[in-house]
PDB file of C-alpha atoms in Angstrom:
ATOM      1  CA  UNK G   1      27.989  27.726 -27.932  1.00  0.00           C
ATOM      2  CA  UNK G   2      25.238  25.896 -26.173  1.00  0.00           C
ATOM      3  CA  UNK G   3      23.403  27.611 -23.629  1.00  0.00           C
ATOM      4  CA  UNK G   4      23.594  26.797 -19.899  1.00  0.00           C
ATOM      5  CA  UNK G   5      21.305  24.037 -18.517  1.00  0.00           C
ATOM      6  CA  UNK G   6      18.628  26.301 -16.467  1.00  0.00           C
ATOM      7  CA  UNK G   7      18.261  25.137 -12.938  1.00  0.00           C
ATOM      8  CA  UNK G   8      14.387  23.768 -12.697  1.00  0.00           C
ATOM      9  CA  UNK G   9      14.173  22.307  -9.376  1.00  0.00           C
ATOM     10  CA  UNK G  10      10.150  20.925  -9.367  1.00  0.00           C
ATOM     11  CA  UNK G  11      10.698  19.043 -13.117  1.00  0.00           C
ATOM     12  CA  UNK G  12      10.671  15.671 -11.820  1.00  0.00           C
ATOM     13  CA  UNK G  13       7.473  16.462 -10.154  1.00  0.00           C
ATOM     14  CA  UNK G  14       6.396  17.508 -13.408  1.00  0.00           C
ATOM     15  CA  UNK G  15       6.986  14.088 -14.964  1.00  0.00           C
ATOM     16  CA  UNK G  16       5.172  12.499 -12.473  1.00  0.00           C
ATOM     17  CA  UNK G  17       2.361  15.063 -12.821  1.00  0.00           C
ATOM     18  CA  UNK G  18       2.293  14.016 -16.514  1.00  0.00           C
ATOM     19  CA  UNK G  19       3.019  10.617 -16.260  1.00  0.00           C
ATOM     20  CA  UNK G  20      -0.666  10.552 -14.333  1.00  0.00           C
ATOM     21  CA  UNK G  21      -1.780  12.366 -16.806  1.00  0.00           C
ATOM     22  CA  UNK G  22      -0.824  10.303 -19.913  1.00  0.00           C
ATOM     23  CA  UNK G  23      -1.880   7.310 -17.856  1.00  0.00           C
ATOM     24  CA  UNK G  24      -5.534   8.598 -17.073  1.00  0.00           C
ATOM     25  CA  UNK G  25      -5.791   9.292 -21.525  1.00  0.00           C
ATOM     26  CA  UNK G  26      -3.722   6.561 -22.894  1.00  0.00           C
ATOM     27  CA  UNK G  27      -4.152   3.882 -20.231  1.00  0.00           C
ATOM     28  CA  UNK G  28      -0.237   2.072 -19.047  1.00  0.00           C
ATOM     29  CA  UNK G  29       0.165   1.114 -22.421  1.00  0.00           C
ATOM     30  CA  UNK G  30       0.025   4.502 -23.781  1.00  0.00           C
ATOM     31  CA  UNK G  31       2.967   5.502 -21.323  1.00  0.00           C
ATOM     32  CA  UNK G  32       6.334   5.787 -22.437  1.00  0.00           C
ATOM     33  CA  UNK G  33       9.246   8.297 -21.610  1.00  0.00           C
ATOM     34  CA  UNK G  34       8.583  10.352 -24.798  1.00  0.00           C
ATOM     35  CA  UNK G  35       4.480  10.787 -24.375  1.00  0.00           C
ATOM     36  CA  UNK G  36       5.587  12.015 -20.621  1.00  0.00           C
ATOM     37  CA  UNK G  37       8.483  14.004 -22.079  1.00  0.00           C
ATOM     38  CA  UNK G  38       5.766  16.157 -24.947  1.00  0.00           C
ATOM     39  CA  UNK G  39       3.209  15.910 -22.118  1.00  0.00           C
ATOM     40  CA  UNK G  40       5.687  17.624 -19.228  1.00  0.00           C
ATOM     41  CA  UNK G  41       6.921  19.553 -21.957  1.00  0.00           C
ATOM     42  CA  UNK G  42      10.543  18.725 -21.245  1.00  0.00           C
ATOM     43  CA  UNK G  43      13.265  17.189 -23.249  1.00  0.00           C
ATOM     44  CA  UNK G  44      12.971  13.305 -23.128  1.00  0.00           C
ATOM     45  CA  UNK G  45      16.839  12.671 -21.576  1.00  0.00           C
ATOM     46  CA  UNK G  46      14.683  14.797 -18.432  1.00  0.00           C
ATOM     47  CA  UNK G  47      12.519  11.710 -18.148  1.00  0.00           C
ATOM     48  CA  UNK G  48      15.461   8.823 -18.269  1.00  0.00           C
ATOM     49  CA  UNK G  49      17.596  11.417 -16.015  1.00  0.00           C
ATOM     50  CA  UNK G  50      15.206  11.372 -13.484  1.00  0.00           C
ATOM     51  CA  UNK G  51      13.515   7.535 -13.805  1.00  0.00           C
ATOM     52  CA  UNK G  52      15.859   5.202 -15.920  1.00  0.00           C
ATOM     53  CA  UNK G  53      12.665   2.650 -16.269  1.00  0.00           C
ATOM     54  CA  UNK G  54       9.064   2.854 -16.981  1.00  0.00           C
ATOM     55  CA  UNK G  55       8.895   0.621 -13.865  1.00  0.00           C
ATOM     56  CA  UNK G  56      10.541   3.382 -11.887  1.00  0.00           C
ATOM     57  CA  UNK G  57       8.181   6.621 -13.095  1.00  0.00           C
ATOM     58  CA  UNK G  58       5.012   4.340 -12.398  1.00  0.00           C
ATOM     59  CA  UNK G  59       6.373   3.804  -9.112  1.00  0.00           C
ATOM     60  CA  UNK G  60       6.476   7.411  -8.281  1.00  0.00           C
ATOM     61  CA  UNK G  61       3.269   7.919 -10.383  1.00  0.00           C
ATOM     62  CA  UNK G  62       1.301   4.995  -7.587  1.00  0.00           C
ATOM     63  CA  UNK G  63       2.815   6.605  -4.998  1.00  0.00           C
ATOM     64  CA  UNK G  64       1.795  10.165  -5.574  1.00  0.00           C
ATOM     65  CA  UNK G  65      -1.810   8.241  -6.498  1.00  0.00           C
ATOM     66  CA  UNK G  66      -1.971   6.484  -3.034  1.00  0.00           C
ATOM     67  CA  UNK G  67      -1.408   9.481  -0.942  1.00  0.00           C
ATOM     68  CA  UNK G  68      -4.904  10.787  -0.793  1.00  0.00           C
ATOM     69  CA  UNK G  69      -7.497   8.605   0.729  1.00  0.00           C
ATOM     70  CA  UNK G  70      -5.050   7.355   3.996  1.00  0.00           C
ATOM     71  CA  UNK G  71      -4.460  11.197   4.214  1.00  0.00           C
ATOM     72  CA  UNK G  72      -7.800  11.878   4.535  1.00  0.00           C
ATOM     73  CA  UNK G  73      -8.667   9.421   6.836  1.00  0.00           C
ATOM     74  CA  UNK G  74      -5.527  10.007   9.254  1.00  0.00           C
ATOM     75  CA  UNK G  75      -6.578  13.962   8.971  1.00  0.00           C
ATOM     76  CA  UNK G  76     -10.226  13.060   9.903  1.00  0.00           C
ATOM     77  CA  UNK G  77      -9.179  11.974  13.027  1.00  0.00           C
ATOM     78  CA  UNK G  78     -11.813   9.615  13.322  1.00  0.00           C
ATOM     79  CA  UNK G  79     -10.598   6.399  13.359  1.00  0.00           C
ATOM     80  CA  UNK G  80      -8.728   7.374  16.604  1.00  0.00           C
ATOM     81  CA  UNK G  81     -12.554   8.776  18.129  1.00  0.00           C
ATOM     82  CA  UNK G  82     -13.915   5.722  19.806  1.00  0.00           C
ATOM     83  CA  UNK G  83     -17.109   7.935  19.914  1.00  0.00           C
ATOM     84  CA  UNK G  84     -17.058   8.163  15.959  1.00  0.00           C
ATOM     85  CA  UNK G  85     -19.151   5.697  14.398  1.00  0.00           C
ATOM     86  CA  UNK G  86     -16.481   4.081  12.591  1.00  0.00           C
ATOM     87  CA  UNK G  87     -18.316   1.817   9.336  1.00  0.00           C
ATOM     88  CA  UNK G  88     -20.498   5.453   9.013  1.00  0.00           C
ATOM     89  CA  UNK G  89     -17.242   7.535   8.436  1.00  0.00           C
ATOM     90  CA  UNK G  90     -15.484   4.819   6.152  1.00  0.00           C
ATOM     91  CA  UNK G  91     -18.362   4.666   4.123  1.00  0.00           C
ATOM     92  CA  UNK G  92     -18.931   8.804   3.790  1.00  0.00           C
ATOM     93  CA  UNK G  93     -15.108   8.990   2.947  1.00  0.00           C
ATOM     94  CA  UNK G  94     -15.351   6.188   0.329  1.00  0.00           C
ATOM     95  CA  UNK G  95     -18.439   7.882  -1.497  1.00  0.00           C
ATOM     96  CA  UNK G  96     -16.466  11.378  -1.217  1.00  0.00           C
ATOM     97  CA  UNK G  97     -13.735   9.518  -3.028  1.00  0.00           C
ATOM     98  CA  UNK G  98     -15.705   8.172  -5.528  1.00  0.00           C
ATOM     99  CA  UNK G  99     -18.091  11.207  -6.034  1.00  0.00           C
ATOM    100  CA  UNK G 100     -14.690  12.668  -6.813  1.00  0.00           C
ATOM    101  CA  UNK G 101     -13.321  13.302 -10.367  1.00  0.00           C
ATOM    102  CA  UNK G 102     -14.248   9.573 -12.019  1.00  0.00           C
ATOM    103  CA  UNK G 103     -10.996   9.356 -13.908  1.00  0.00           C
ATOM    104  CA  UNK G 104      -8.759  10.118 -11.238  1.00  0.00           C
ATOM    105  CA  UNK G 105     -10.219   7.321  -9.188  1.00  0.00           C
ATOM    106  CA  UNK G 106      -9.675   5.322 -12.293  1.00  0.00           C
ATOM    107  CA  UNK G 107      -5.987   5.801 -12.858  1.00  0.00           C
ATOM    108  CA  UNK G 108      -5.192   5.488  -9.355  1.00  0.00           C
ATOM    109  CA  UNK G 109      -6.788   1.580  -9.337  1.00  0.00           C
ATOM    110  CA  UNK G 110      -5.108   1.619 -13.020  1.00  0.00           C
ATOM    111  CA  UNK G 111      -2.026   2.264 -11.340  1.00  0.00           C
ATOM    112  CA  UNK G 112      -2.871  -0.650  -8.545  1.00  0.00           C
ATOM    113  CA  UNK G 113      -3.941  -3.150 -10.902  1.00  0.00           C
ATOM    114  CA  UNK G 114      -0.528  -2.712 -12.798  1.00  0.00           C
ATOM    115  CA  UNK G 115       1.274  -4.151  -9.793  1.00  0.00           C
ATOM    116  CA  UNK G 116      -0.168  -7.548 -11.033  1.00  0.00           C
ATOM    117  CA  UNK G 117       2.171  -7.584 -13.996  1.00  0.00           C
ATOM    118  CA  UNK G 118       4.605  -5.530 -12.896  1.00  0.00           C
ATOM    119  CA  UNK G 119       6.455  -6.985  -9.770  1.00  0.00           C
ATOM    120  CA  UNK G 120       8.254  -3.578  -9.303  1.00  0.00           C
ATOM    121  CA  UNK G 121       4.764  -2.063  -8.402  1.00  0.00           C
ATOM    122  CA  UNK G 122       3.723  -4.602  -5.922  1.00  0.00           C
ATOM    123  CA  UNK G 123       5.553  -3.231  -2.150  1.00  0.00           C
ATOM    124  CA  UNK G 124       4.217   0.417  -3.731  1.00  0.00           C
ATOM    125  CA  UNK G 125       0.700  -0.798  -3.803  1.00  0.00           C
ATOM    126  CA  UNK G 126       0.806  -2.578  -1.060  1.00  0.00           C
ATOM    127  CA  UNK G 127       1.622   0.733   1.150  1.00  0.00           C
ATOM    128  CA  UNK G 128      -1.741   2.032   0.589  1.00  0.00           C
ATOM    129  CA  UNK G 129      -2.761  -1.063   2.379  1.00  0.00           C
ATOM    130  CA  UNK G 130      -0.502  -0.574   4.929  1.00  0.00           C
ATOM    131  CA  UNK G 131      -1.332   2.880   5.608  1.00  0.00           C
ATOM    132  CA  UNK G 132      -5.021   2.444   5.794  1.00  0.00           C
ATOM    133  CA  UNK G 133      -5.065  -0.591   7.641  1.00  0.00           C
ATOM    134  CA  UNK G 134      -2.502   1.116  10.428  1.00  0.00           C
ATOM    135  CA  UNK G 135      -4.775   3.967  10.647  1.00  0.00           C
ATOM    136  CA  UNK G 136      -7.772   1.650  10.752  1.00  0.00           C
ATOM    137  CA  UNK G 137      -5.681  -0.192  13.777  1.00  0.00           C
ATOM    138  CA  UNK G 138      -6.434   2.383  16.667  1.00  0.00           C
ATOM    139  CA  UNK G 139     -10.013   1.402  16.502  1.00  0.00           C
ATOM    140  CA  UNK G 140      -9.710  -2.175  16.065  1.00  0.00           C
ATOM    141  CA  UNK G 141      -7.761  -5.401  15.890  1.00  0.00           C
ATOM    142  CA  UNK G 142      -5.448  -5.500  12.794  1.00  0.00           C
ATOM    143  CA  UNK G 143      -6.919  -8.613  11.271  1.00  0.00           C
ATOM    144  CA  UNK G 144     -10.241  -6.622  11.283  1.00  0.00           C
ATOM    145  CA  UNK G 145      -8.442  -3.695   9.600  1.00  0.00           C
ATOM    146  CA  UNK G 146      -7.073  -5.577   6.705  1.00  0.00           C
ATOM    147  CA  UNK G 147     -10.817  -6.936   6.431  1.00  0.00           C
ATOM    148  CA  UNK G 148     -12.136  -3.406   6.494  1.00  0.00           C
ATOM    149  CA  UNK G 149      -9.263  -2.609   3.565  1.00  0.00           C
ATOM    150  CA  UNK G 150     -10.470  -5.417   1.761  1.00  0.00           C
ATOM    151  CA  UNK G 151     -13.714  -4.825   2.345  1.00  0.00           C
ATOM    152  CA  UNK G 152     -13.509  -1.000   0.558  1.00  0.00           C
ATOM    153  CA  UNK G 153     -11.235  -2.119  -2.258  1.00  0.00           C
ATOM    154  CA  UNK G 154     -13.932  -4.797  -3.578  1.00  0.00           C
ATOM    155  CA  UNK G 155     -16.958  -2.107  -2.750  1.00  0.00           C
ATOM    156  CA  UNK G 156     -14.981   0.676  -4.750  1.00  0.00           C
ATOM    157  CA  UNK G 157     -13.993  -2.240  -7.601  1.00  0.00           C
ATOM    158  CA  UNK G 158     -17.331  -3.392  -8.218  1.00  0.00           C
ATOM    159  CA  UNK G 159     -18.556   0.649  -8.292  1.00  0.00           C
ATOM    160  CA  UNK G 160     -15.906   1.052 -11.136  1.00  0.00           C
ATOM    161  CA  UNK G 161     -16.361  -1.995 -13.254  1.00  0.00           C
ATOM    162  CA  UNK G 162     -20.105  -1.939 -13.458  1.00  0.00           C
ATOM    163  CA  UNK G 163     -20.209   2.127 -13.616  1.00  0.00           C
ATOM    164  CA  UNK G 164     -22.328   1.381 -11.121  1.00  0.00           C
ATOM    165  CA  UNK G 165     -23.846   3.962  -8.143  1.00  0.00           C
ATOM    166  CA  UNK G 166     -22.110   4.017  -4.943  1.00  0.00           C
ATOM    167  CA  UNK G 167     -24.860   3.040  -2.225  1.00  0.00           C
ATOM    168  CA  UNK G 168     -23.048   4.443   1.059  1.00  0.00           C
ATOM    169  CA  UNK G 169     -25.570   3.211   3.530  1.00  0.00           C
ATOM    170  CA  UNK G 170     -24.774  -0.370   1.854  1.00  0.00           C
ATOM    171  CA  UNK G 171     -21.073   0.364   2.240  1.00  0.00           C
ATOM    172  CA  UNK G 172     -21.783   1.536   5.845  1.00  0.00           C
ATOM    173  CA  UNK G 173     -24.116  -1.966   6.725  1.00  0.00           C
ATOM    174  CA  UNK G 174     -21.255  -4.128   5.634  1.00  0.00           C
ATOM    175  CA  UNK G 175     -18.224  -2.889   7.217  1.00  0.00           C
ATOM    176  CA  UNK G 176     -20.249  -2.370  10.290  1.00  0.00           C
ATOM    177  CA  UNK G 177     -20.576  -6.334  10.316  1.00  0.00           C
ATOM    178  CA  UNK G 178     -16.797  -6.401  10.180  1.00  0.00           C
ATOM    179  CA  UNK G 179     -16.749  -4.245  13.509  1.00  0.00           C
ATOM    180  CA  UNK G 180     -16.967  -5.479  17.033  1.00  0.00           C
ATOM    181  CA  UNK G 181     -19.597  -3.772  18.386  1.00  0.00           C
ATOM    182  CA  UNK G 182     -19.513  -2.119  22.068  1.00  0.00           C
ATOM    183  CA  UNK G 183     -16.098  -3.444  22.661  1.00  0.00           C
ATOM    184  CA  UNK G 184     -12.904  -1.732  22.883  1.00  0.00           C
ATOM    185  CA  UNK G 185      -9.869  -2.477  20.815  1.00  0.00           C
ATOM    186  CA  UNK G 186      -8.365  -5.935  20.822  1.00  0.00           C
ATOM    187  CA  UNK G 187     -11.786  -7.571  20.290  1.00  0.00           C
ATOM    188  CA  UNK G 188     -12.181 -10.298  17.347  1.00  0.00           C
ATOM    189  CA  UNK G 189     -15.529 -10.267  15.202  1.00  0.00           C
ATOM    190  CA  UNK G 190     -17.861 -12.474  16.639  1.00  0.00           C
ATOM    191  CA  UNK G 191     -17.468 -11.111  20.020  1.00  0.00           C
ATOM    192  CA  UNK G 192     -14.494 -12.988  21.693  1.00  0.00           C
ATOM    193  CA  UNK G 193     -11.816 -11.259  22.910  1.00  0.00           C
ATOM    194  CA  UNK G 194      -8.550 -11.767  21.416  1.00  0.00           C
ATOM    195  CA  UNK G 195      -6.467 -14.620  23.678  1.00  0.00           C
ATOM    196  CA  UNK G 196      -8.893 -15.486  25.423  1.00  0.00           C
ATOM    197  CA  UNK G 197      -9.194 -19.682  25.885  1.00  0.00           C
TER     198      UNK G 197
END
């Protein structure tokens, strides 16, 4: 007589969890519904119960990975503080980021840089844009915020690919050349005010 199913509520959290996991060791290629089935430590019909594509548990895997760095800047509060300086508290939260644990960083532009090949990724990754750059939005113009999004992605990139050192007063000189300076919201870089002609 088989046994009853037991009732385990937070399991498909714990394929995502491992689905990271095997990700940050194995890299995309290493992922498949069986390593995340021995690595969540459930039986593999769990995995194509819960995500009946790869496609599908990366999804949920980016999304977990792009919650962090737009919920620390929304928590700061200091993108809505027009007294904050702005470029000084991007650049502090990117080098917290980074300073963070290295691989985790890693599989979270891993995860990004997936989207590229994998259409199924591409409105996931493109949230974290969205999120940042609507944040980034009650300080400035939005153009300016998808510049300043930009901006950090290729600053954060080049930090990874090189294994180079994050230089945070750098960081803090260039996005502060994206930012209008002494104006109020609704100014364009370079000083004129948007609509006006």
């Amino acid at each position: 007589m088989a046994r009853p199913r037991r009732h385990d509520p937070e399991r498909r959290q714990r394929i995502v969890d491992a689905a990271l996991r095997v990700v940050g060791a194995r890299g995309i290629e290493g992922l498949s519904h069986r390593t995340v089935a021995a690595e969540a430590d459930v039986p593999l019909g769990s995995t194509t119960y819960h995500f009946a594509s790869l496609d599908e548990l990366l999804v949920a895997a980016l999304r977990q990975a792009n919650e962090g760095f737009g919920r620390e800047l929304r928590e700061s509060g200091a993108p809505a503080d027009p007294e904050t300086d702005l470029a000084g508290e991007l650049a502090r939260h990117m080098g917290q980021w980074i300073a963070g644990e290295r691989t985790g960083v890693e599989l979270e532009y891993e995860l990004y840089l997936a989207a590229l090949r994998r259409p199924a990724l591409r409105p996931v990754a493109a949230e974290w844009t969205d999120v940042v750059a609507e944040v980034l939005s009650r300080r400035t113009d939005p153009v300016t915020a998808r510049a300043l999004v930009a901006l950090m992605d290729g600053i954060c990139l080049q930090v990874l690919l090189t294994n180079g050192t994050y230089d945070e007063e750098y960081a803090r000189e260039m996005l502060a050349r994206l930012l209008p300076t002494g104006r109020e919201k609704g100014a364009a870089p370079g000083g004129a005010v948007e609509g006006a002609g």
